[in-house]
PDB file of C-alpha atoms and ligand atoms in Angstrom:
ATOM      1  CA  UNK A 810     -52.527 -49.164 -26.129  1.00 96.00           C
ATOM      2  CA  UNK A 811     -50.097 -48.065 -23.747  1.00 97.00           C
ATOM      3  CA  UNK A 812     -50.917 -44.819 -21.809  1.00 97.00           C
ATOM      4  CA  UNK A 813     -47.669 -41.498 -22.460  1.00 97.00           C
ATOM      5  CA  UNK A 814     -47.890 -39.218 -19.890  1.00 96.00           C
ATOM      6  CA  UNK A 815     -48.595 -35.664 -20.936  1.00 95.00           C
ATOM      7  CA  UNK A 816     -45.218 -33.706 -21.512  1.00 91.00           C
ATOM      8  CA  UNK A 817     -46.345 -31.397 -18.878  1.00 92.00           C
ATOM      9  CA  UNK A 818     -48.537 -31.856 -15.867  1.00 94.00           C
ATOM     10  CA  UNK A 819     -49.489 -27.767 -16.118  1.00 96.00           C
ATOM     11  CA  UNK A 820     -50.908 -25.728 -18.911  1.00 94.00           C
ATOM     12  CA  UNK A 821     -48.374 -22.798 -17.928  1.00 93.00           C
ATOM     13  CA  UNK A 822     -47.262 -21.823 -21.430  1.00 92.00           C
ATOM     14  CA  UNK A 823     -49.755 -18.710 -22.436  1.00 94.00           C
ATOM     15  CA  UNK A 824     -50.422 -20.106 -26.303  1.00 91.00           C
ATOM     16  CA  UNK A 825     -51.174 -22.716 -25.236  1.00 90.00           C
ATOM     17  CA  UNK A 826     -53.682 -21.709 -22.399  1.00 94.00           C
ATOM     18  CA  UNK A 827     -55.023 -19.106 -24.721  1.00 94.00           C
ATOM     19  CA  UNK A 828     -55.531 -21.688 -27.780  1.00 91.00           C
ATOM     20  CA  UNK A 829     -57.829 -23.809 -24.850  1.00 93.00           C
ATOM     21  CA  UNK A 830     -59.463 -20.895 -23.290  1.00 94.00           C
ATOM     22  CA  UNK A 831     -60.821 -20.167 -27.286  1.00 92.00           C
ATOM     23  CA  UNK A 832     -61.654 -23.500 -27.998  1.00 92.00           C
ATOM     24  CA  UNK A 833     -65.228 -24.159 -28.062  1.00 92.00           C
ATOM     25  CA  UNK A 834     -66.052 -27.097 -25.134  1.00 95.00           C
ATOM     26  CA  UNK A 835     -69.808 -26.431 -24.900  1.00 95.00           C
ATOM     27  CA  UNK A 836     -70.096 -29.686 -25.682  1.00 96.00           C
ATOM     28  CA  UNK A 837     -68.174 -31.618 -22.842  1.00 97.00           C
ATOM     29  CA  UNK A 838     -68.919 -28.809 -20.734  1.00 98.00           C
ATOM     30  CA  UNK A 839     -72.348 -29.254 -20.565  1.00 98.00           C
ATOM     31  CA  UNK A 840     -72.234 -32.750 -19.878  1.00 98.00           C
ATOM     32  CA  UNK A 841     -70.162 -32.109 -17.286  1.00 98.00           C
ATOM     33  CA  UNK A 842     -72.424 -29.857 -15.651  1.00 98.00           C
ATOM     34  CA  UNK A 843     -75.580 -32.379 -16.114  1.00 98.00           C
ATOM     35  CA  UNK A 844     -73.466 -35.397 -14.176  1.00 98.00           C
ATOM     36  CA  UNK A 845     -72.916 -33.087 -11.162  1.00 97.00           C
ATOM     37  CA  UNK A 846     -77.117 -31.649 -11.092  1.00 97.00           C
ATOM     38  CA  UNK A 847     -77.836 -35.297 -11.529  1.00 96.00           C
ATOM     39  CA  UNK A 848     -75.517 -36.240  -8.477  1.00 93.00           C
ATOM     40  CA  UNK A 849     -76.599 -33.622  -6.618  1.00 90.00           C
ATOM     41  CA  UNK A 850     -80.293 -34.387  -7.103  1.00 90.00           C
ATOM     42  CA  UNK A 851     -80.528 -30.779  -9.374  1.00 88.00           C
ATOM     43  CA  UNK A 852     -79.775 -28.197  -6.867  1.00 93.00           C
ATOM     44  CA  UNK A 853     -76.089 -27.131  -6.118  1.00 97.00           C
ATOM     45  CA  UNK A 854     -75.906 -25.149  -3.085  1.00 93.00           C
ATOM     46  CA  UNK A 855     -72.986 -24.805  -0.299  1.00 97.00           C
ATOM     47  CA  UNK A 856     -69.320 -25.105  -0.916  1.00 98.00           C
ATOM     48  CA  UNK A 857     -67.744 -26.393  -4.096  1.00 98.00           C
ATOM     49  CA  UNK A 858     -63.883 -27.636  -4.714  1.00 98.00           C
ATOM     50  CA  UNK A 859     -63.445 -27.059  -8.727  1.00 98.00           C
ATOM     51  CA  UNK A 860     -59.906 -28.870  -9.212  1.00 98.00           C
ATOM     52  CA  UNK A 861     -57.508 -28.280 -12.358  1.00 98.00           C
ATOM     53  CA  UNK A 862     -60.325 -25.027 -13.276  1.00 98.00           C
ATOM     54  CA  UNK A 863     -58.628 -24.010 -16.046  1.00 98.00           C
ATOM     55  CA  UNK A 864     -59.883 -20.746 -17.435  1.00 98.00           C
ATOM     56  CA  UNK A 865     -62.898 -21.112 -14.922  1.00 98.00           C
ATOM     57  CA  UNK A 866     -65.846 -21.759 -17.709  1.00 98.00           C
ATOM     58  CA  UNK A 867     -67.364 -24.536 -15.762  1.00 98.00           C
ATOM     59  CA  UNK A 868     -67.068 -22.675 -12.522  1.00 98.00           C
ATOM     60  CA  UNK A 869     -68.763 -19.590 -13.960  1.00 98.00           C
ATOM     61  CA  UNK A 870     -71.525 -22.309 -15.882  1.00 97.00           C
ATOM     62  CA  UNK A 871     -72.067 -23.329 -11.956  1.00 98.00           C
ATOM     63  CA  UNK A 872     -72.141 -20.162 -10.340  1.00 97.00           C
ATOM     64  CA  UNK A 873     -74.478 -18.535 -13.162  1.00 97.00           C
ATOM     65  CA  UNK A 874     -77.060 -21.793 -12.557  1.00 97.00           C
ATOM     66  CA  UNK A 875     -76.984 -22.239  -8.865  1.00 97.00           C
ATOM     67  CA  UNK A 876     -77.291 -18.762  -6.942  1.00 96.00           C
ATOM     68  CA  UNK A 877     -76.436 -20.109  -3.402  1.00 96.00           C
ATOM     69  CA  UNK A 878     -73.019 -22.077  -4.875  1.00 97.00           C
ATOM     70  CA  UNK A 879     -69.805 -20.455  -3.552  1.00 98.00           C
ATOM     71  CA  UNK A 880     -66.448 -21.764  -6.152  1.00 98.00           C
ATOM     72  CA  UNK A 881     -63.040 -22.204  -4.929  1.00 98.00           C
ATOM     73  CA  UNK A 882     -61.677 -23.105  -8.231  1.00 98.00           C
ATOM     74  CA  UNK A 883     -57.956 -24.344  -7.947  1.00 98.00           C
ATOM     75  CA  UNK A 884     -55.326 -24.367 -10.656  1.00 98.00           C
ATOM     76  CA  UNK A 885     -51.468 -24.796 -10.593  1.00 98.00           C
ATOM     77  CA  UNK A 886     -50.756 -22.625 -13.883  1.00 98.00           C
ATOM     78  CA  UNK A 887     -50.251 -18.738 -13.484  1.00 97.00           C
ATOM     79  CA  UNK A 888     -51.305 -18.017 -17.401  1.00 97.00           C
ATOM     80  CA  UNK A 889     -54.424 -20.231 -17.434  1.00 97.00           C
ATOM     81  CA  UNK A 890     -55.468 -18.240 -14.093  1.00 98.00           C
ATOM     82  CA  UNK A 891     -54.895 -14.874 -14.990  1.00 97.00           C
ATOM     83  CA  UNK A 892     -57.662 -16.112 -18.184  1.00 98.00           C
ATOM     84  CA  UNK A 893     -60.147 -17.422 -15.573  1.00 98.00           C
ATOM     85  CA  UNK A 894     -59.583 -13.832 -14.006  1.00 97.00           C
ATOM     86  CA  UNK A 895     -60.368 -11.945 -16.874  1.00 97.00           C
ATOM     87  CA  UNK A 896     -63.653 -14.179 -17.254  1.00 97.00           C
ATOM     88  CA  UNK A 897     -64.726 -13.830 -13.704  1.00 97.00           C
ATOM     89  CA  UNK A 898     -64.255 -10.171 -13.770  1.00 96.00           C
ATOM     90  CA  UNK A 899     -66.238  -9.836 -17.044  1.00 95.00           C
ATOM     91  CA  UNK A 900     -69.476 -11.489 -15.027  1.00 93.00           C
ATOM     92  CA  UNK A 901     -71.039  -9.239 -12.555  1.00 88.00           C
ATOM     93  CA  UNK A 902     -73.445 -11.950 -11.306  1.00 86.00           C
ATOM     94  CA  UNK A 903     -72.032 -15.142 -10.502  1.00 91.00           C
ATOM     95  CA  UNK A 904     -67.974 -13.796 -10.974  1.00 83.00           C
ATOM     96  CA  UNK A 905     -68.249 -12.510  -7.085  1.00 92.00           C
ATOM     97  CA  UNK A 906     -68.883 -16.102  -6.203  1.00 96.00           C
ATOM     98  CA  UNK A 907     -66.073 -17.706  -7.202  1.00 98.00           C
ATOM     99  CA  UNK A 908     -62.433 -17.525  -5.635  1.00 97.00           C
ATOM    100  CA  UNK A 909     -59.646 -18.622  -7.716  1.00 98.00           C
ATOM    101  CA  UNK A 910     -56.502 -20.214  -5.932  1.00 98.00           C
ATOM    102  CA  UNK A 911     -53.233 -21.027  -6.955  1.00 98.00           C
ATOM    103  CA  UNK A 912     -52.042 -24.406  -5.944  1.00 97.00           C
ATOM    104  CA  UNK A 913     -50.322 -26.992  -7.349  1.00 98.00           C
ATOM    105  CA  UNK A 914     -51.828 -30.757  -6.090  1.00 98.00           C
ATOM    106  CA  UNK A 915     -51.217 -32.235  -3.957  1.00 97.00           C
ATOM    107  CA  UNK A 916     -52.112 -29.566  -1.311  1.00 95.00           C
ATOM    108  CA  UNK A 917     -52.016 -29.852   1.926  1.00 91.00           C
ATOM    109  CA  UNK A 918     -53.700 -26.270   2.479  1.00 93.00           C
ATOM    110  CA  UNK A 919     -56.712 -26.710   1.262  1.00 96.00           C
ATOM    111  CA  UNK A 920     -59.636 -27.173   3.642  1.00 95.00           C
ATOM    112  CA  UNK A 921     -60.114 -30.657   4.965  1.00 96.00           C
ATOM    113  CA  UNK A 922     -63.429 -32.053   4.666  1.00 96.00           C
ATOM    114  CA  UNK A 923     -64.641 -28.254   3.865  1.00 96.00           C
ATOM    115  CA  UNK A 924     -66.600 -29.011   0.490  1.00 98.00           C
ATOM    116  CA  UNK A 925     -70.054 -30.281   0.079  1.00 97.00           C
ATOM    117  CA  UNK A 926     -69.458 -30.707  -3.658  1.00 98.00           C
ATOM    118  CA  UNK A 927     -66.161 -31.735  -5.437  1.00 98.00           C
ATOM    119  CA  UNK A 928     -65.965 -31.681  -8.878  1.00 98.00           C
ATOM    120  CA  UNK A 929     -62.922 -31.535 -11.958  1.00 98.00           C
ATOM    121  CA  UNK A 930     -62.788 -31.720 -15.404  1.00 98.00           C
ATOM    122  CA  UNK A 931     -59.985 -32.893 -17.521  1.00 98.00           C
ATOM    123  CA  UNK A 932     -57.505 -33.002 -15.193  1.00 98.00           C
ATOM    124  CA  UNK A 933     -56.797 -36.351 -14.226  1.00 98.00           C
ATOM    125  CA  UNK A 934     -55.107 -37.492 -17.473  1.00 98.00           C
ATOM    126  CA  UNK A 935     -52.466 -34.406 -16.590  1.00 97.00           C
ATOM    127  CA  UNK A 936     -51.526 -35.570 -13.121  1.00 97.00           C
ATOM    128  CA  UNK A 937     -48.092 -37.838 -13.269  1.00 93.00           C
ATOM    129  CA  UNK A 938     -49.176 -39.674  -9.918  1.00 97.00           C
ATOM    130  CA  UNK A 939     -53.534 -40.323 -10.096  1.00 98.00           C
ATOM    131  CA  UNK A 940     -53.638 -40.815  -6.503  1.00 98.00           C
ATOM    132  CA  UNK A 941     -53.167 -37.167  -5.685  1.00 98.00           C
ATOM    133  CA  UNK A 942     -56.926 -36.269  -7.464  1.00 98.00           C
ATOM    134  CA  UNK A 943     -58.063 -39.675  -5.446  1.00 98.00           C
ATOM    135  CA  UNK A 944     -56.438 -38.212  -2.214  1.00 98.00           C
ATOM    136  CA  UNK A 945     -57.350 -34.702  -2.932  1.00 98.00           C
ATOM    137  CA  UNK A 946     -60.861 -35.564  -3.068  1.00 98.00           C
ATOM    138  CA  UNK A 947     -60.601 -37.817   0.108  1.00 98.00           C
ATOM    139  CA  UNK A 948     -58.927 -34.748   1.867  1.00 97.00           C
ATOM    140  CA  UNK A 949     -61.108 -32.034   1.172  1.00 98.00           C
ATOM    141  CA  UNK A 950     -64.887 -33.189   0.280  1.00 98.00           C
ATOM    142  CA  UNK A 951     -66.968 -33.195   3.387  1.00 98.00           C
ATOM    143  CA  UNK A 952     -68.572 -36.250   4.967  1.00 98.00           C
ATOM    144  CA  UNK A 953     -71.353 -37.344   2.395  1.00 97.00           C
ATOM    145  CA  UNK A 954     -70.246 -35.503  -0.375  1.00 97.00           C
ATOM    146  CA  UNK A 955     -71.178 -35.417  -4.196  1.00 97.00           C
ATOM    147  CA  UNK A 956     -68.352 -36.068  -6.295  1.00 98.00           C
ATOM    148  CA  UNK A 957     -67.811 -35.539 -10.079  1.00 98.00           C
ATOM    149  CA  UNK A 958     -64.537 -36.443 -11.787  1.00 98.00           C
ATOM    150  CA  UNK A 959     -64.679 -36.294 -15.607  1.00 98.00           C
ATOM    151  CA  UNK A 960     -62.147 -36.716 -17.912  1.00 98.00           C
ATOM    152  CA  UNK A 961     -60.636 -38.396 -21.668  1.00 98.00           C
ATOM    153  CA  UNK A 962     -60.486 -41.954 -21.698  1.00 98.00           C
ATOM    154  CA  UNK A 963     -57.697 -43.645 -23.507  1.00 98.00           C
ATOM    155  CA  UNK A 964     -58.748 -45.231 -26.649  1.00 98.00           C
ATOM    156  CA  UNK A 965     -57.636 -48.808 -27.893  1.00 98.00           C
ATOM    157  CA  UNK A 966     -54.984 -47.496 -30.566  1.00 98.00           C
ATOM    158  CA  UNK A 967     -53.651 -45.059 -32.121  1.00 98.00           C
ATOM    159  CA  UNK A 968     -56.309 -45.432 -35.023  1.00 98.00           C
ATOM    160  CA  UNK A 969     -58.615 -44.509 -32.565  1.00 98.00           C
ATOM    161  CA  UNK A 970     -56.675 -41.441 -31.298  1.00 98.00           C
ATOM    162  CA  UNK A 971     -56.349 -40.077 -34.902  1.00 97.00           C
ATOM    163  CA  UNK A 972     -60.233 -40.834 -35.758  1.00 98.00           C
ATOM    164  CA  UNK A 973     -61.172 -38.797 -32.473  1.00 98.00           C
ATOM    165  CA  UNK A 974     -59.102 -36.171 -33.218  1.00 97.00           C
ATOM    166  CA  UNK A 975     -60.258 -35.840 -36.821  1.00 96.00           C
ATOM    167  CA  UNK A 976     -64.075 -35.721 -35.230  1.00 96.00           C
ATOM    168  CA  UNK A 977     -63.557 -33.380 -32.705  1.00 96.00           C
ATOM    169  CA  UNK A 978     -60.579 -31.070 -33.609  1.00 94.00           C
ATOM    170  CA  UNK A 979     -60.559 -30.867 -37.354  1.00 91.00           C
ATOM    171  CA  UNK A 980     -61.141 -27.046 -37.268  1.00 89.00           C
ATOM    172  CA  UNK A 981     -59.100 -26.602 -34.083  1.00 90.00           C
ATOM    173  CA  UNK A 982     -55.569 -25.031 -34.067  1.00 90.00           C
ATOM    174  CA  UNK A 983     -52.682 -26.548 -34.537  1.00 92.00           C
ATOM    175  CA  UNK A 984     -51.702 -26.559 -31.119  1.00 91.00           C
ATOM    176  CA  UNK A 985     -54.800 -27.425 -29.884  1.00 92.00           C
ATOM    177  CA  UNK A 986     -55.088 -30.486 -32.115  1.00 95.00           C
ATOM    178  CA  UNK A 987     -51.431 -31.579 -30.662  1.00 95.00           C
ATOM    179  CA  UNK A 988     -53.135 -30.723 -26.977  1.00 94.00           C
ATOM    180  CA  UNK A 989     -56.122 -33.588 -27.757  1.00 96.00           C
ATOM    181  CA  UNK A 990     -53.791 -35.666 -29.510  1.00 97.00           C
ATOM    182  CA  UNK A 991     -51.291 -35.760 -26.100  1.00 97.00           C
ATOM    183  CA  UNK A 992     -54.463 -36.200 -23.765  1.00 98.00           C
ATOM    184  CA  UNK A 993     -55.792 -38.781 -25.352  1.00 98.00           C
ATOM    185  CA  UNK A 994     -52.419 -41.030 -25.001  1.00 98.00           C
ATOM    186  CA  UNK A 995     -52.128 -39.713 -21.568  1.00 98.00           C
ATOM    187  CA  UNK A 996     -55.431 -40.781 -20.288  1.00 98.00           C
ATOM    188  CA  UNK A 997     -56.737 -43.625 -18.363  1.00 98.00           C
ATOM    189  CA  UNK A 998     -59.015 -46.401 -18.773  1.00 98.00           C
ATOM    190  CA  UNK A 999     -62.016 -47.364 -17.001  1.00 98.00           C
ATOM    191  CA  UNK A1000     -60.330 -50.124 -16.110  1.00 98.00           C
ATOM    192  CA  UNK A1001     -56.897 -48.247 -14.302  1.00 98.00           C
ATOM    193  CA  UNK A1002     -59.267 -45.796 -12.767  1.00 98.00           C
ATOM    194  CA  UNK A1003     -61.145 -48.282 -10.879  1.00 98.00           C
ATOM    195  CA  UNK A1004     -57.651 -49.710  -9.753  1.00 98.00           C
ATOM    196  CA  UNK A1005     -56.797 -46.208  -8.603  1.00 98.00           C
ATOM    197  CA  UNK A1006     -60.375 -46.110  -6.767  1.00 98.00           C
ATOM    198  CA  UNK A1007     -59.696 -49.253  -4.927  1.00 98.00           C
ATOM    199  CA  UNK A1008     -56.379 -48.366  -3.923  1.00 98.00           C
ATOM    200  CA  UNK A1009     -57.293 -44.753  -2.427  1.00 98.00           C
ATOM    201  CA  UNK A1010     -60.394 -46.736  -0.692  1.00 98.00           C
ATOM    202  CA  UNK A1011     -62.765 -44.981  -2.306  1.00 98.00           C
ATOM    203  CA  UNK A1012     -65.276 -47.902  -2.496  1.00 97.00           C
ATOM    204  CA  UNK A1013     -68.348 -45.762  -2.974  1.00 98.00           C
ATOM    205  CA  UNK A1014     -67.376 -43.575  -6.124  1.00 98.00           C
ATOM    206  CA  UNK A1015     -68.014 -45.840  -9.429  1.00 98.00           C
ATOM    207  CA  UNK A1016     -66.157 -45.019 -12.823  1.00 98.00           C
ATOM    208  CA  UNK A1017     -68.512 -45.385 -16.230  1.00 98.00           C
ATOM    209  CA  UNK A1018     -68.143 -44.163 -20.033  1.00 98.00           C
ATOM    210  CA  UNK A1019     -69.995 -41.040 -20.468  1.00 98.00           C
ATOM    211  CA  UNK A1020     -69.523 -40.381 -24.044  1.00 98.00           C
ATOM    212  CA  UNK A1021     -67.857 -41.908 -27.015  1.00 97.00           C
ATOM    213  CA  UNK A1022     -64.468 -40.328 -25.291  1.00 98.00           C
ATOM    214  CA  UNK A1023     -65.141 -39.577 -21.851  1.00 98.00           C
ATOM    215  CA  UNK A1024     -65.334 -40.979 -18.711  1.00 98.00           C
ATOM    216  CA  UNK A1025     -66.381 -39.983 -15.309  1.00 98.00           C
ATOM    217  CA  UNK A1026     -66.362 -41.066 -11.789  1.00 98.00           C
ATOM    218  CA  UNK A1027     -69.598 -40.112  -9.788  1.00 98.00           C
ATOM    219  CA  UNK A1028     -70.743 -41.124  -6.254  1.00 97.00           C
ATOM    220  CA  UNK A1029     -70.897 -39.725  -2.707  1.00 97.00           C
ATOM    221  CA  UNK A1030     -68.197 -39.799  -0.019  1.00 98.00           C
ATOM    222  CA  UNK A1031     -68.923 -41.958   2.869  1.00 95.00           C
ATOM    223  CA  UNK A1032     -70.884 -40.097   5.542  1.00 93.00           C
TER     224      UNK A1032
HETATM  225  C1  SAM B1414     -57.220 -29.587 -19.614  1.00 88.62           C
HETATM  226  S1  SAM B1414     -57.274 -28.323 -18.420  1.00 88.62           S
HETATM  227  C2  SAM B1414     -58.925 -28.446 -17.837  1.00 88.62           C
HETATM  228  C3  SAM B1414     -59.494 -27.122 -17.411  1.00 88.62           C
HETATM  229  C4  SAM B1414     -60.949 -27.095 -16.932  1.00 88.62           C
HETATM  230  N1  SAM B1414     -61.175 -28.008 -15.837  1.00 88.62           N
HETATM  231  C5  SAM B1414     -61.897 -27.373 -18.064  1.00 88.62           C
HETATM  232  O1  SAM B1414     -62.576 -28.398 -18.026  1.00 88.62           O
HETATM  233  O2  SAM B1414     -61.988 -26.555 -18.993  1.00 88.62           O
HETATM  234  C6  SAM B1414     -56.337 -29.008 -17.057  1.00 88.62           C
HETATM  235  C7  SAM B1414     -55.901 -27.955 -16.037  1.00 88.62           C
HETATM  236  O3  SAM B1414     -55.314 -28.609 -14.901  1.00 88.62           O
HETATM  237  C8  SAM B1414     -54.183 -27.869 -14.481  1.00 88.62           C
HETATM  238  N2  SAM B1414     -53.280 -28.771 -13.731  1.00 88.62           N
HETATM  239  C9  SAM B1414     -52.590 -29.820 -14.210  1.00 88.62           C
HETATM  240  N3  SAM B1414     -51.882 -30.438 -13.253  1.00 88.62           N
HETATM  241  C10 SAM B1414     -52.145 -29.753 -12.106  1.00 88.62           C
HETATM  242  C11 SAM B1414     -51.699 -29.887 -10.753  1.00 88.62           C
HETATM  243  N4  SAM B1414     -50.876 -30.876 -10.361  1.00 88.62           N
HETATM  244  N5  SAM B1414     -52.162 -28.998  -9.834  1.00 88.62           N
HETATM  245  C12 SAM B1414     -53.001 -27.996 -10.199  1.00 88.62           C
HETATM  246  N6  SAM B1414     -53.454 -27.825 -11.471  1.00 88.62           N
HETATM  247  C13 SAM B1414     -53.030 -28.688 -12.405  1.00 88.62           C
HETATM  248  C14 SAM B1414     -53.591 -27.320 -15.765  1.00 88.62           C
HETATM  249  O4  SAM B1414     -52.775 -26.188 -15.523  1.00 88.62           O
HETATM  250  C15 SAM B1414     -54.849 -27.014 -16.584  1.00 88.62           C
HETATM  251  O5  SAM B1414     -55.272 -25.676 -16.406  1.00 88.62           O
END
């Protein structure tokens, strides 16, 4: 099936950051969070680069499990920040480790090589141009470092799209539904990310399926 690029790279529009910062991603999240311990051997310590955070739940999953872990989590979209604020503030603990940054990739002001750890969820399928995560994460992780990318991978056809969402969103809002629905014929293969891994010369990350709908590219940067 042929990939449509979401309608718009940023999740700027406030129903429609709310509706995702409500939904319930537990799930996804968690798995997310067991790729990067298992990448990292367990421990998470250092700097970590948290790209596309949305409303900062797997930043503030991070900080709350790894004490010495300092967050820059970066997002492009004002509404789904000021969310991730308003979680951050509401955690005493692990909130004061995270800094939240408004950018919208690519970046050029981000610190070069300054992360020992850089991760994203979900974001890749948004970007109009792939090779700004690929160069992003080339720019900014430090020699040697773990890597987690993690996103939806685009199913065979649109049968497939509707069964997913009928699994995983049948109890979801409307516009949340129409969210999945638009990610899921926006995202890549496993197939069009390794093309994209190859081309940014990323030779040692390697792209595999992680669940029945996800995908995620793992590895170290060169040292
Ligand atoms: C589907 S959300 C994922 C949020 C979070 N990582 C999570 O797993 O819950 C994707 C986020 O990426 C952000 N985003 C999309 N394109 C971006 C860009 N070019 N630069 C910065 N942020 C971007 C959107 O605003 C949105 O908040």
């Amino acid at each position: 099936m042929q990939r449509t690029p979401e309608p718009d790279e940023l999740m700027d529009d406030m129903e429609q950051a709310l509706a995702y910062a409500r939904a319930d991603f537990s799930e996804a999240n968690g798995l997310f969070v067991d790729l990067l311990e298992g990448a990292a051997g367990g421990e998470l310590n250092g700097r970590l680069l948290d790209l596309g955070c949305g409303p900062a739940d797997i930043p503030l999953a991070l900080a709350r499990r790894h004490p010495a872990l300092r967050i820059d989590a970066v997002d492009g979209a004002p509404a789904m920040l000021d969310l991730a604020r308003q979680n951050i503030d509401a955690d005493d603990t692990a909130g004061g480790r995270i800094q939240l940054m408004c950018a919208y990739l690519p970046c050029p002001d981000l610190p070069a090589h300054g992360y020992q750890t850089v991760a994203s969820n979900s974001l890749l399928h948004h970007l109009a141009d792939p090779a700004v995560m690929w160069q992003t994460v080339a720019l900014c992780g430090a020699p040697g470092a773990a890597v987690v990318v993690m996103d939806l991978a685009r199913p065979a056809s649109e049968l497939a799209v509707d069964a997913l969402v009928e699994t995983y969103a049948i109890d979801e809002a409307e516009v949340l539904r129409r969210d999945f629905r638009n990610s899921l014929f926006a995202a890549y293969t496993v197939g069009e990310v390794e093309a994209q891994l190859q081309s940014a010369g990323l030779h040692t990350l390697t792209v595999s399926m992680v669940s029945d709908r996800h995908l995620a590219v793992c590895g170290f940067l060169p040292h």
